[in-house]
Coordinates of C-alpha atoms (C1' of nucleotides) and ligand atoms in Angstrom, one line a residue:
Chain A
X137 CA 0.6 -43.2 8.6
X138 CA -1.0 -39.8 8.5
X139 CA -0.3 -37.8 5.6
X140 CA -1.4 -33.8 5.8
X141 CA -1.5 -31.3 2.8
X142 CA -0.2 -28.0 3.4
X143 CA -2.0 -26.1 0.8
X144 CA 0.1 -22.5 0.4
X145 CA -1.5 -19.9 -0.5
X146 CA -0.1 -16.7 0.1
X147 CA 2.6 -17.6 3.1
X148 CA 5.5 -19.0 0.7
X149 CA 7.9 -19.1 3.5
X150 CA 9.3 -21.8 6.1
X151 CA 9.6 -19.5 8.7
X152 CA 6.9 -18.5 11.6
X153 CA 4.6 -20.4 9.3
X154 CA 1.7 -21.4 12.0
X155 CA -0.3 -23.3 9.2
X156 CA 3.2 -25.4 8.3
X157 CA 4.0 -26.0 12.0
X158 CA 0.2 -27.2 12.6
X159 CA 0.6 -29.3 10.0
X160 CA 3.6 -31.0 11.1
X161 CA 2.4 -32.1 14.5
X162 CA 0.4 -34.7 12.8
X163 CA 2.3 -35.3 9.6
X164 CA 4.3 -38.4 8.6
X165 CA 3.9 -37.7 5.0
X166 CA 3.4 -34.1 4.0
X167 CA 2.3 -32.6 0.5
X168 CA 3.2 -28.9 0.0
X169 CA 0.6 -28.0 -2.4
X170 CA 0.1 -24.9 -4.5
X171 CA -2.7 -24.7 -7.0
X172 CA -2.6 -22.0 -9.9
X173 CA -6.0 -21.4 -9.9
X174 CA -6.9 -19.6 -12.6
X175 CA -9.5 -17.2 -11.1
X176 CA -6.9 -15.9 -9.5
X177 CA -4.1 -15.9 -12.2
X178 CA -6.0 -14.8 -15.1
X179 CA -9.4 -13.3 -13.8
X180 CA -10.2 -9.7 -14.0
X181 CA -8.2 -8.6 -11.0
X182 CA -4.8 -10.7 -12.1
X183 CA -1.9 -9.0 -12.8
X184 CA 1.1 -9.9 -14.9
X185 CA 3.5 -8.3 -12.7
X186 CA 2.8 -10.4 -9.3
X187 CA 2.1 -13.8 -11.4
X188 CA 5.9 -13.6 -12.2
X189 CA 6.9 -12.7 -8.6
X190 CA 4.8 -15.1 -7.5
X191 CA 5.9 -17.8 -9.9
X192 CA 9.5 -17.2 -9.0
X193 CA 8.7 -17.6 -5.5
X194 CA 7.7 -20.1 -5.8
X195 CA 10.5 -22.1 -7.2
X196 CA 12.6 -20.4 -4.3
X197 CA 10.2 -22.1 -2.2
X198 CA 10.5 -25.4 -3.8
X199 CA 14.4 -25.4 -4.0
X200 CA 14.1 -24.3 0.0
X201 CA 11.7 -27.6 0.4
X202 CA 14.0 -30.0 -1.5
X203 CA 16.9 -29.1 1.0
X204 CA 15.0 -30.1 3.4
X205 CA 14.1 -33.6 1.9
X206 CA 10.6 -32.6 0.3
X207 CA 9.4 -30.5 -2.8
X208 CA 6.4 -28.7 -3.9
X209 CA 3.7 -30.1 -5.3
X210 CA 1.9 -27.7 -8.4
X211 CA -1.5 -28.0 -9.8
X212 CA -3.3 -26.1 -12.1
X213 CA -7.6 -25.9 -11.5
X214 CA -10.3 -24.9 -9.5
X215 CA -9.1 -25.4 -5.9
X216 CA -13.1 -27.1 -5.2
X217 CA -11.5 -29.8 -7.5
X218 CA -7.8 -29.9 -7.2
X219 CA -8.3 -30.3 -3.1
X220 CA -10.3 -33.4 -3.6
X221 CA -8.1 -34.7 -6.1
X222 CA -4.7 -34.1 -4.3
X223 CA -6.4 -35.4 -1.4
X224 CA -7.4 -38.6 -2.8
X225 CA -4.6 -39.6 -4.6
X226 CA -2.2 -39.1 -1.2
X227 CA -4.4 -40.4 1.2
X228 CA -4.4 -36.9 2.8
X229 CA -6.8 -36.8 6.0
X230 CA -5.8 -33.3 6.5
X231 CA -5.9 -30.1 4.6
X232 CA -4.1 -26.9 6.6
X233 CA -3.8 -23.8 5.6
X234 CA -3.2 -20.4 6.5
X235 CA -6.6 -17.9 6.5
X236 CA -7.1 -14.9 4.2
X237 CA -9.5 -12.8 4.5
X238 CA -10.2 -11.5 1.3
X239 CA -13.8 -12.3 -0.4
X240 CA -12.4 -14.3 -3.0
X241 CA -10.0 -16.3 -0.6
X242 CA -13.4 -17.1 1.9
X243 CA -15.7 -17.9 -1.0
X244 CA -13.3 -20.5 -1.9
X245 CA -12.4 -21.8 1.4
X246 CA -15.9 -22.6 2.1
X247 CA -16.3 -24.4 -0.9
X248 CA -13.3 -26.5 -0.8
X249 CA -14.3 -27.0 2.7
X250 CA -17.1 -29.0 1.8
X251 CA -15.4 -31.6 -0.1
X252 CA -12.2 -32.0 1.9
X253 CA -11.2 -31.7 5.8
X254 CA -9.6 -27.9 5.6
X255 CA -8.4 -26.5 8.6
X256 CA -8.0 -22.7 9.1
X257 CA -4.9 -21.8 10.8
X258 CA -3.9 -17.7 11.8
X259 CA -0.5 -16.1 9.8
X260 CA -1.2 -12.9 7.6
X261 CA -2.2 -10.9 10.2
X262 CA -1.0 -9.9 13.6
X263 CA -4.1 -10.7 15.3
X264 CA -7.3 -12.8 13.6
X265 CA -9.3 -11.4 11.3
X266 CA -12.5 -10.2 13.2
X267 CA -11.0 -10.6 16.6
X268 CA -10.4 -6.6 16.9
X269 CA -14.2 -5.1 18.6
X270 CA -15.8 -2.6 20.0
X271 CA -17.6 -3.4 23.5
X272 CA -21.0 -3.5 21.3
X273 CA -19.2 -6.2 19.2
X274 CA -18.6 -3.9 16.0
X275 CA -15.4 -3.9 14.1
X276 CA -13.8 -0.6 14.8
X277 CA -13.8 1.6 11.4
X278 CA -11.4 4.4 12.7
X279 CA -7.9 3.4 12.7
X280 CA -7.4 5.4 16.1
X281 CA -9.4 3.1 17.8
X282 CA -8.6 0.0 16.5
X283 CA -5.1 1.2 17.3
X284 CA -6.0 1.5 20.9
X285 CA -7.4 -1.7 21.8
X286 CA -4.7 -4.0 19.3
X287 CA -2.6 -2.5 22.2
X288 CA -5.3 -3.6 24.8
X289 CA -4.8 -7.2 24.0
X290 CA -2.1 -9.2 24.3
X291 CA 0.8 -8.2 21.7
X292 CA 2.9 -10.9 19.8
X293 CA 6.1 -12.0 21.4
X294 CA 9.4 -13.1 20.4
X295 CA 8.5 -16.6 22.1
X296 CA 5.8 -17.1 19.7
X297 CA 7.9 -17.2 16.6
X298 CA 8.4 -20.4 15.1
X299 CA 11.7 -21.1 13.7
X300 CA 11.6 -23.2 10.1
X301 CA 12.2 -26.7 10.2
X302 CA 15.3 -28.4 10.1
X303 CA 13.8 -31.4 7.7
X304 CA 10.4 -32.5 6.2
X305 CA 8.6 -35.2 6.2
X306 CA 8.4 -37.2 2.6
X307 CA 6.2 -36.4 -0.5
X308 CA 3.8 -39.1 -1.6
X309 CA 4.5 -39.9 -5.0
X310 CA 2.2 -37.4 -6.9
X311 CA 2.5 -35.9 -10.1
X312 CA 3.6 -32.1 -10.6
X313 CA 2.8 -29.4 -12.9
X314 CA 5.6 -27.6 -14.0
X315 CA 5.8 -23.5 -12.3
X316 CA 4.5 -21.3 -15.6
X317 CA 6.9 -19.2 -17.0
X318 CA 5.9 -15.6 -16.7
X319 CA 6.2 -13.2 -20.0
X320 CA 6.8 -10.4 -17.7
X321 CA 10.5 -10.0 -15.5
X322 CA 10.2 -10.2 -11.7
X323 CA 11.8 -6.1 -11.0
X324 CA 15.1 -6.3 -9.8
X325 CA 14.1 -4.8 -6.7
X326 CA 12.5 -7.4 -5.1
X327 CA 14.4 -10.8 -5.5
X328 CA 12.0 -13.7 -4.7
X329 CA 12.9 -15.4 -2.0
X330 CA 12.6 -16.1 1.6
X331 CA 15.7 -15.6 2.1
X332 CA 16.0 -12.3 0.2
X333 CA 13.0 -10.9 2.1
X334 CA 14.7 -11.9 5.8
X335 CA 17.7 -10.3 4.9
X336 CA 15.8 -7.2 3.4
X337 CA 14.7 -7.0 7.0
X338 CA 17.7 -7.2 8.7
X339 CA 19.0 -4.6 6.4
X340 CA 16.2 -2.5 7.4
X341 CA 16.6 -3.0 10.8
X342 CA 19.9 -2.4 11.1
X343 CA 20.1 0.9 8.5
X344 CA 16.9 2.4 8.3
X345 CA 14.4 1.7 11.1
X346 CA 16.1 4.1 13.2
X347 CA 15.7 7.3 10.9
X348 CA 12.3 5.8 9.8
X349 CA 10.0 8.6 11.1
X350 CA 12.5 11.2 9.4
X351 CA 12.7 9.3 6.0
X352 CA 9.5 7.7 5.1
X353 CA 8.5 9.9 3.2
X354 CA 11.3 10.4 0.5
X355 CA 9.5 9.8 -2.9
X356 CA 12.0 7.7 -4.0
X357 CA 10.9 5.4 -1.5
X358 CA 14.3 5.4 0.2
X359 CA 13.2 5.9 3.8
X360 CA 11.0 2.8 4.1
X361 CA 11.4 -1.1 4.3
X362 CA 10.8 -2.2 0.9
X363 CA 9.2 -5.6 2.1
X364 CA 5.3 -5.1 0.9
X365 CA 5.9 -7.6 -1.9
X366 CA 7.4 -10.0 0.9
X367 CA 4.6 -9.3 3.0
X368 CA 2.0 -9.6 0.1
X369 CA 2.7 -13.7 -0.5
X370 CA 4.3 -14.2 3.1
X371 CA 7.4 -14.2 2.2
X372 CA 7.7 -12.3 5.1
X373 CA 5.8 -13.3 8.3
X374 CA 4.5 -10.0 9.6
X375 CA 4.4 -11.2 13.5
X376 CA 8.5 -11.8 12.9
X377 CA 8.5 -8.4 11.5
X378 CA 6.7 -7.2 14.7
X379 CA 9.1 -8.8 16.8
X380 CA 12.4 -7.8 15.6
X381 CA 11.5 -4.0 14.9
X382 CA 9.7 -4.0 19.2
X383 CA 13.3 -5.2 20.4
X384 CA 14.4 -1.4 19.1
X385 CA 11.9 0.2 21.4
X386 CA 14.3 0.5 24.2
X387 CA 16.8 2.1 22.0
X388 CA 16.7 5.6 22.5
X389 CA 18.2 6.5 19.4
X390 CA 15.7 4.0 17.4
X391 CA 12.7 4.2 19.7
X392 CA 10.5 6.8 17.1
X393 CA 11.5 5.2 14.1
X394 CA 10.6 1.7 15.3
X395 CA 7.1 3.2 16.8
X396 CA 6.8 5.1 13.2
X397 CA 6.9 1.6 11.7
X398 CA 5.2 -0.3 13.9
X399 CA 2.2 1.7 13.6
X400 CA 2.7 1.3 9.9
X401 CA 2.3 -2.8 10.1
X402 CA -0.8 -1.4 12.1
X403 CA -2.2 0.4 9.2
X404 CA -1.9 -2.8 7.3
X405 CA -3.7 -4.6 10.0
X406 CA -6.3 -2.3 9.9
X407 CA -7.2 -2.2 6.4
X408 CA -7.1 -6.6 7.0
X409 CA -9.6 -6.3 9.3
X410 CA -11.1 -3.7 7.4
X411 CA -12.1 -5.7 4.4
X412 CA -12.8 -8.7 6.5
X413 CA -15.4 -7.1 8.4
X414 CA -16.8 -4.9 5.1
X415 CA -16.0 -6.7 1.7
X416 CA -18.5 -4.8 0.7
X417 CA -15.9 -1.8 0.7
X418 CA -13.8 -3.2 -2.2
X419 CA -16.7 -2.3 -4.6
X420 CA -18.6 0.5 -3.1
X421 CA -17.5 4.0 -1.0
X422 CA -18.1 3.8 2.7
X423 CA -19.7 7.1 3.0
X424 CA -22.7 6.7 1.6
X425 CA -23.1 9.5 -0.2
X426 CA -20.2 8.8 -2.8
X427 CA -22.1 5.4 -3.6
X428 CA -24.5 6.7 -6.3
X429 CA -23.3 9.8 -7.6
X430 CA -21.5 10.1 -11.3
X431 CA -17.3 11.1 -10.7
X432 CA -17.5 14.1 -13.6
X433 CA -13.6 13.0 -14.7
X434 CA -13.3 12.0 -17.7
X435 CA -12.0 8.4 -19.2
X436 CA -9.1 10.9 -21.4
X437 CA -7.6 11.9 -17.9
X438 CA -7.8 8.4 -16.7
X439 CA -5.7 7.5 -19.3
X440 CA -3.0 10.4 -19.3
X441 CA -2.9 9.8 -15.6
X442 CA -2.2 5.8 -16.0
X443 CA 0.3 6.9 -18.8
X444 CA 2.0 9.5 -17.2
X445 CA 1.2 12.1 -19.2
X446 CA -0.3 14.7 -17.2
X447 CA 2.0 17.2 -17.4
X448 CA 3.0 17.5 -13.2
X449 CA 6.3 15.9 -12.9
X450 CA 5.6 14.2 -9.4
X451 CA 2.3 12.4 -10.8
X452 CA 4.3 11.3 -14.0
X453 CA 7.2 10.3 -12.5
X454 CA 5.6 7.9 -9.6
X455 CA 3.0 6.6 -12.5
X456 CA 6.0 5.7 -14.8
X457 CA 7.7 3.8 -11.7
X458 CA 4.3 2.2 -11.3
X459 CA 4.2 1.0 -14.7
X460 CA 7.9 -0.1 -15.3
X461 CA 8.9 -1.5 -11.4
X462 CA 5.7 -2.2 -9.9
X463 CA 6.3 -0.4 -6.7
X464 CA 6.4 2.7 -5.6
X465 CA 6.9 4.7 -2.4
X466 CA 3.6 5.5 0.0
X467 CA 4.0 9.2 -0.6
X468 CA 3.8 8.5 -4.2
X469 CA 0.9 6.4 -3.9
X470 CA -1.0 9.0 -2.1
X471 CA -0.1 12.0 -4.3
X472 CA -1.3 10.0 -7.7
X473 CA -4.1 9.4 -5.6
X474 CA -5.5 12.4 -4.2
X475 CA -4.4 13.5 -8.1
X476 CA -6.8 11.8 -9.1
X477 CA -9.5 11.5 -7.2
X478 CA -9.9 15.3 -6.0
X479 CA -8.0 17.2 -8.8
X480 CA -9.2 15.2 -12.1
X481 CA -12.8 13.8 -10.5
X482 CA -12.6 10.2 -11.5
X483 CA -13.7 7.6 -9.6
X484 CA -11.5 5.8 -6.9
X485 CA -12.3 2.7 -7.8
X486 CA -10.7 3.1 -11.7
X487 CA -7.4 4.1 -10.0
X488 CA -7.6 1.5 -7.7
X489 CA -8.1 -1.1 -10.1
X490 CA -5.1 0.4 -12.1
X491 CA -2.9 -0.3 -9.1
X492 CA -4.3 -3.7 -8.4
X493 CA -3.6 -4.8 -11.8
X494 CA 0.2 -2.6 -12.0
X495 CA 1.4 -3.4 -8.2
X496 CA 3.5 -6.4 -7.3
X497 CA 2.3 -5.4 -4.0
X498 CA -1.0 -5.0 -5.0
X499 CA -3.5 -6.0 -2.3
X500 CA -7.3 -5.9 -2.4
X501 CA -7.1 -4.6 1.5
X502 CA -4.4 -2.4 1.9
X503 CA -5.1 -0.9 -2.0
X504 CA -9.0 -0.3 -1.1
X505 CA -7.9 0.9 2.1
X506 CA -5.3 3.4 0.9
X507 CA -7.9 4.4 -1.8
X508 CA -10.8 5.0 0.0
X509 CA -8.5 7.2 2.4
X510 CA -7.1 9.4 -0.2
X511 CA -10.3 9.8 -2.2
X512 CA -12.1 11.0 1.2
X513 CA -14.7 8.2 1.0
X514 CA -13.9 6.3 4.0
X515 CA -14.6 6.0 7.3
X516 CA -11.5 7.0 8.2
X517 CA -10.8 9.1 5.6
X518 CA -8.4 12.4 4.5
X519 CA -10.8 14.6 4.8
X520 CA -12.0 15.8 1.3
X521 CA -10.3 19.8 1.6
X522 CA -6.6 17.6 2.2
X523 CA -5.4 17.7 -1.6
X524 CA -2.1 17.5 -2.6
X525 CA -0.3 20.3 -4.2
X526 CA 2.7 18.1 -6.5
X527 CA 4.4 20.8 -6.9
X528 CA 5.1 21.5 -3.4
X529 CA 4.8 17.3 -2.5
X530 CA 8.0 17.5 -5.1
X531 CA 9.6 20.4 -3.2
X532 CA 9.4 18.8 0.1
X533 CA 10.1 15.1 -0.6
X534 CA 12.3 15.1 -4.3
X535 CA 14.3 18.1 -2.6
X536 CA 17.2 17.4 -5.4
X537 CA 14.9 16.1 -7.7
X538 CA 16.8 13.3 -8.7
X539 CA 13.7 10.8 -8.3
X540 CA 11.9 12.8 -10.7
X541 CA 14.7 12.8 -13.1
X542 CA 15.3 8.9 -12.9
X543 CA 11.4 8.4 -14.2
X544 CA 11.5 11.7 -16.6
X545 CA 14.5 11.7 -18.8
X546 CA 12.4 14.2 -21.3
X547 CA 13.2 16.7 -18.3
X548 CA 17.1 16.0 -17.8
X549 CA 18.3 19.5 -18.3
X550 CA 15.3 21.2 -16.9
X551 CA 16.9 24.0 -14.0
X552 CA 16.1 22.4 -10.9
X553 CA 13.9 25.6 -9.7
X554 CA 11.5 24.8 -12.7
X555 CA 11.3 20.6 -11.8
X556 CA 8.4 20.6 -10.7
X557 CA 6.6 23.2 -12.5
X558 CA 8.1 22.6 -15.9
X559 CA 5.5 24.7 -17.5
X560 CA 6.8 28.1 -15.7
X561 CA 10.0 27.8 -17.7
X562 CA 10.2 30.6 -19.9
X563 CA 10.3 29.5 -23.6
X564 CA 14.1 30.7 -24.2
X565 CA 14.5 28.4 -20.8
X566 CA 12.7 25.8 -22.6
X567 CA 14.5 25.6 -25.4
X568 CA 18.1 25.6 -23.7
X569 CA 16.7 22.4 -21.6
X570 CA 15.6 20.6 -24.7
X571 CA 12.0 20.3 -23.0
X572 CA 9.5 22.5 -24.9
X573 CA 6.0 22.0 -22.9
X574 CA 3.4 21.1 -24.7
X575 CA 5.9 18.7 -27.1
X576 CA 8.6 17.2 -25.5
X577 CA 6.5 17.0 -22.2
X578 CA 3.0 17.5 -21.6
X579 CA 1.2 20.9 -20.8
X580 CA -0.4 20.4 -17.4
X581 CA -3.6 18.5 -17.6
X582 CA -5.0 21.2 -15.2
X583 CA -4.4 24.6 -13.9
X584 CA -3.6 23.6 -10.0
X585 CA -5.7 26.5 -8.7
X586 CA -8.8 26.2 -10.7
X587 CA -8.4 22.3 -10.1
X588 CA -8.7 22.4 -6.6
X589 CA -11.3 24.7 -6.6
X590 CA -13.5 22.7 -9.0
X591 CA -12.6 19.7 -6.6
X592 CA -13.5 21.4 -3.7
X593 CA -16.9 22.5 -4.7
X594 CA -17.7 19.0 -6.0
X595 CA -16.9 17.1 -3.0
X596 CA -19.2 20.2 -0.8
X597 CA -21.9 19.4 -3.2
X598 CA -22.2 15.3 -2.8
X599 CA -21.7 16.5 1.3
X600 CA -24.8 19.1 1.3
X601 CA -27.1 17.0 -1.5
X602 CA -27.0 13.8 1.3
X603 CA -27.5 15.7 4.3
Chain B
dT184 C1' -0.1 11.5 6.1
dA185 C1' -2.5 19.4 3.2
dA186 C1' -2.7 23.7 1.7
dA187 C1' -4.4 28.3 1.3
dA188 C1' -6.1 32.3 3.4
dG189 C1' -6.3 35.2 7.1
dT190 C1' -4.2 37.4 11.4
dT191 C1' -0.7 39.2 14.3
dA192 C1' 3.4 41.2 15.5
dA193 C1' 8.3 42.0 15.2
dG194 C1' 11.5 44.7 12.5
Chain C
dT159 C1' 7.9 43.0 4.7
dT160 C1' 7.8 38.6 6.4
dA161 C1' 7.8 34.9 9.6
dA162 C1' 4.9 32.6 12.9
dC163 C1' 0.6 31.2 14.1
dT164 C1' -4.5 30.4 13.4
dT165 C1' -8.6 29.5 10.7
dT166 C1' -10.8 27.7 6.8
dT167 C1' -11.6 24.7 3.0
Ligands
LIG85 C1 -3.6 4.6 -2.7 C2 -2.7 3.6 -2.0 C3 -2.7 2.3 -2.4 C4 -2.0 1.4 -1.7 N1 -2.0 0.1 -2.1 C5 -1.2 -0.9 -1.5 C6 -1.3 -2.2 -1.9 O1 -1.9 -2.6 -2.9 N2 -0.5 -3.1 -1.2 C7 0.2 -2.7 -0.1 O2 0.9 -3.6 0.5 N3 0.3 -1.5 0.3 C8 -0.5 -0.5 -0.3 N4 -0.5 0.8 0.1 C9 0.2 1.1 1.4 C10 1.7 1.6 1.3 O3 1.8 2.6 0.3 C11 2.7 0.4 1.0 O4 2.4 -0.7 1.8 C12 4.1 0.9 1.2 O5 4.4 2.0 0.4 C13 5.1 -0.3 0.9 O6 6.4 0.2 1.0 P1 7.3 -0.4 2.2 O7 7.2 -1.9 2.2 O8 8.6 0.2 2.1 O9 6.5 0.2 3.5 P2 7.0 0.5 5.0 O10 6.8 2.0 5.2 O11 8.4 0.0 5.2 O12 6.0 -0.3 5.9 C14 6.1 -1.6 6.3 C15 4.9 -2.4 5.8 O13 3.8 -2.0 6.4 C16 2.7 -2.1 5.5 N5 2.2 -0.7 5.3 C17 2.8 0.4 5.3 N6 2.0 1.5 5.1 C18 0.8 1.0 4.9 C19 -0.4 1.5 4.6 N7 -0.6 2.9 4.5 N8 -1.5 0.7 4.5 C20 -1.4 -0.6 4.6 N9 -0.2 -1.2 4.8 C21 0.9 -0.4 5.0 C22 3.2 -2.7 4.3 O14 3.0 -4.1 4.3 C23 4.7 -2.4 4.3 O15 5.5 -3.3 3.6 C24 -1.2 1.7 -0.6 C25 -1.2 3.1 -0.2 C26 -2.0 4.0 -0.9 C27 -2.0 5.5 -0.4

DNA sequence: TAAAAGTTAAG
DNA sequence: TTAACTTTT
């Protein structure tokens, strides 16, 4: 009688799960385990928000396992001693797993490894971690590049996908935890569940992938896929994704959006492999020149930035939708952003630790990664004279302003031609709207012009003073 | 997946 | 005067 644990960790799903499927070709008992381990759940880089997506999910994903004749097993602890415990008490010879990549995740996997037989299996990314190099054997650090040879090696095919088992094998008799309660709601955008992610991407597929390149960048978040939570815990199995959105690439009507978001699911595979290669990046800039110097912004516009009190519409409107959903759109992300980091001055890392903690996607890869681009401290970076003017970002992609509206009732009956520059309304204008500046919403927390200037002339400065 | 400033030329 | 295009930050 062999009996394997399949210890989930951030692939809660039964489909296309490699580290499940491994684990079935030798199991006759099988223990799906989860630990809540609490340097994950309550350390310094937890978040409320995806502990109760992630606690709901996981009940989906027991419910899904007791259809199938088996259940999840939950314990609380330090994995180093859960493993050993679960393992002894089943008669486990097996631990399998699916890899992640991040520091924390590796730190811990060696250290379980030690005690109990783990085994590593492929899933969150396309390709494995580390297997993406230059000819010199260097991890490629410019997305172009890595883009061009992912394409070099052999892509993922429809054949490859495993479909999720009919029926499990038994649980041992072992004692469960109950899943915590979470004090905070799971947003109603994202319904945790496998099921709710697959049909998500059908959805997708079938109404937006095909007007993807045109849409994408609605601020309301509209135009894209709405699956990063999904894909966050594995909800989702990315090489599905990859699958079902190719078959559209001989559609001519469909062909550029399913490119447009193919290369998306690239970007995410490139900040994977990213972080894999350089954990170092999720603490320090990759140009080295950023590492030592002082951000002159101060902690006041921190803090009216992660409010949403800074007086540009756009900027308060995504960091509100931040705050109270957990989500918002890429175009968003990268205006709050560059907002930050080039027009207030403060340090990338403070706004990326904001997100990490506010996100239900949040991800220590694709958050560092999307970070280190917009400040301009990457290796693939914006480069540092790309800074976003909000009040034309709003124009552009909020062109009836109705996004802005949802996240700013304060500016309800503001005239649409003053949205996004509230502070331009004269004061008779004001008072009609019922949105005097300066006390029903902010005064801008700087003048645009003299903002980007300042910004400017820092980022030249920390340039010249390195080389 | 930037925006401003500068240049040119049609009207 | 302004739209289109190029250069600069
Ligand atoms: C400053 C900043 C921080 C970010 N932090 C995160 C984060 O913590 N977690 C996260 O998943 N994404 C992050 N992103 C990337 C991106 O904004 C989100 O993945 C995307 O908005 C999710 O919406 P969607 O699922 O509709 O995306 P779609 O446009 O439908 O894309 C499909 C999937 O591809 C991946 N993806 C898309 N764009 C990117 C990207 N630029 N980088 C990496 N992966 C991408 C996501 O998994 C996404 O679900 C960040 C971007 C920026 C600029």
């Amino acid at each position: 009688m062999t009996t394997v644990v399949w210890w989930v960790r951030r692939d809660l799903r039964l489909h296309d799960n490699q580290a499940l499927a491994a684990a079935l070709t030798r199991a006759r008992e099988l223990v799906p385990l989860f630990v809540l381990d609490p340097a994950l759940l309550a350390g310094p880089t937890s978040s409320q928000r995806r502990n109760a997506f992630l606690f709901a999910a996981l009940r989906s994903l027991d419910a899904a396992l007791r259809r199938r004749g088996s259940r999840l097993i939950v314990r609380a602890g330090r994995p180093e001693q859960v493993l050993p415990t679960v393992v002894r008490e089943s008669g486990a010879t097996l631990v399998m797993a699916e890899a992640d990549g991040s520091p924390y995740a590796r730190r811990r996997d060696e250290a379980v490894a030690r005690s109990v037989p783990l085994q590593l299996v492929e899933g969150s990314t396309l390709r494995p971690l580390g297997s993406i190099r230059a000819p010199t054997g260097e991890p490629y650090r410019v997305y172009s590049q890595f883009r061009r040879a992912w394409f070099r090696l052999p892509i993922p095919s429809p054949q490859d996908i495993l479909p999720a088992p009919p029926r499990l094998p038994p649980v041992p008799r072992l004692a469960s935890e109950p899943i915590p309660e979470s004090p905070l709601a799971v947003p109603e955008r994202f319904a945790p569940s496998e099921d709710a992610a697959r049909q998500r991407l059908q959805h997708f597929l079938a109404q937006g992938l095909a007007s993807y390149h045109l849409r994408r960048n609605a601020l309301d978040g509209s135009g894209s896929s709405q699956l990063s939570p999904y894909f966050r815990f594995g909800l989702l199995s990315v090489r599905e994704a990859w699958c079902a959105a190719a078959r559209y690439l001989d559609e001519p009507d469909a062909a550029a959006g399913a490119r447009a978001w193919l290369d998306e699911l690239l970007w995410r595979e490139f900040y994977q492999h990213l972080l894999a290669a350089w954990p170092e990046s999720a603490r320090m800039s990759m140009q080295p020149e950023f590492r030592d110097v002082a951000w002159p912004g101060s902690n006041d516009a921190l803090a009216r930035w992660q409010e949403g009190r800074t007086g540009f519409p756009v900027v308060d409107a995504a960091m509100r939708q931040l705050v109270s959903e957990g989500w918002m759109s890429n175009r968003a992300r990268m205006i709050v952003a560059s907002f930050l980091s080039k027009l207030l001055l403060v340090d990338w890392r403070e706004g990326e630790r904001f997100f990490r903690r506010e996100l239900v996607d949040g991800d220590l890869a694709a958050n560092v990664g999307g970070w280190q681009w917009s400040a301009g401290t990457g290796t693939d970076a914006a480069p540092y004279f790309r800074i976003f003017n909000p009040v034309l970002q709003g124009e552009q992609h909020d062109p009836n302003g109705s996004w802005v509206r949802t996240w700013l009732p304060e500016l309800a009956n503001v005239p649409r031609e003053y949205l996004f520059a509230p502070w331009r309304m004269p004061i008779e204008v004001q008072l009609r709207a019922g949105c005097r500046i300066g006390h029903d919403y902010p005064a801008p927390i700087v003048e645009y012009e003299s903002a980007r200037a300042r910004a400017l002339e820092w980022f030249r400065s920390v340039r010249q003073a390195q080389s």
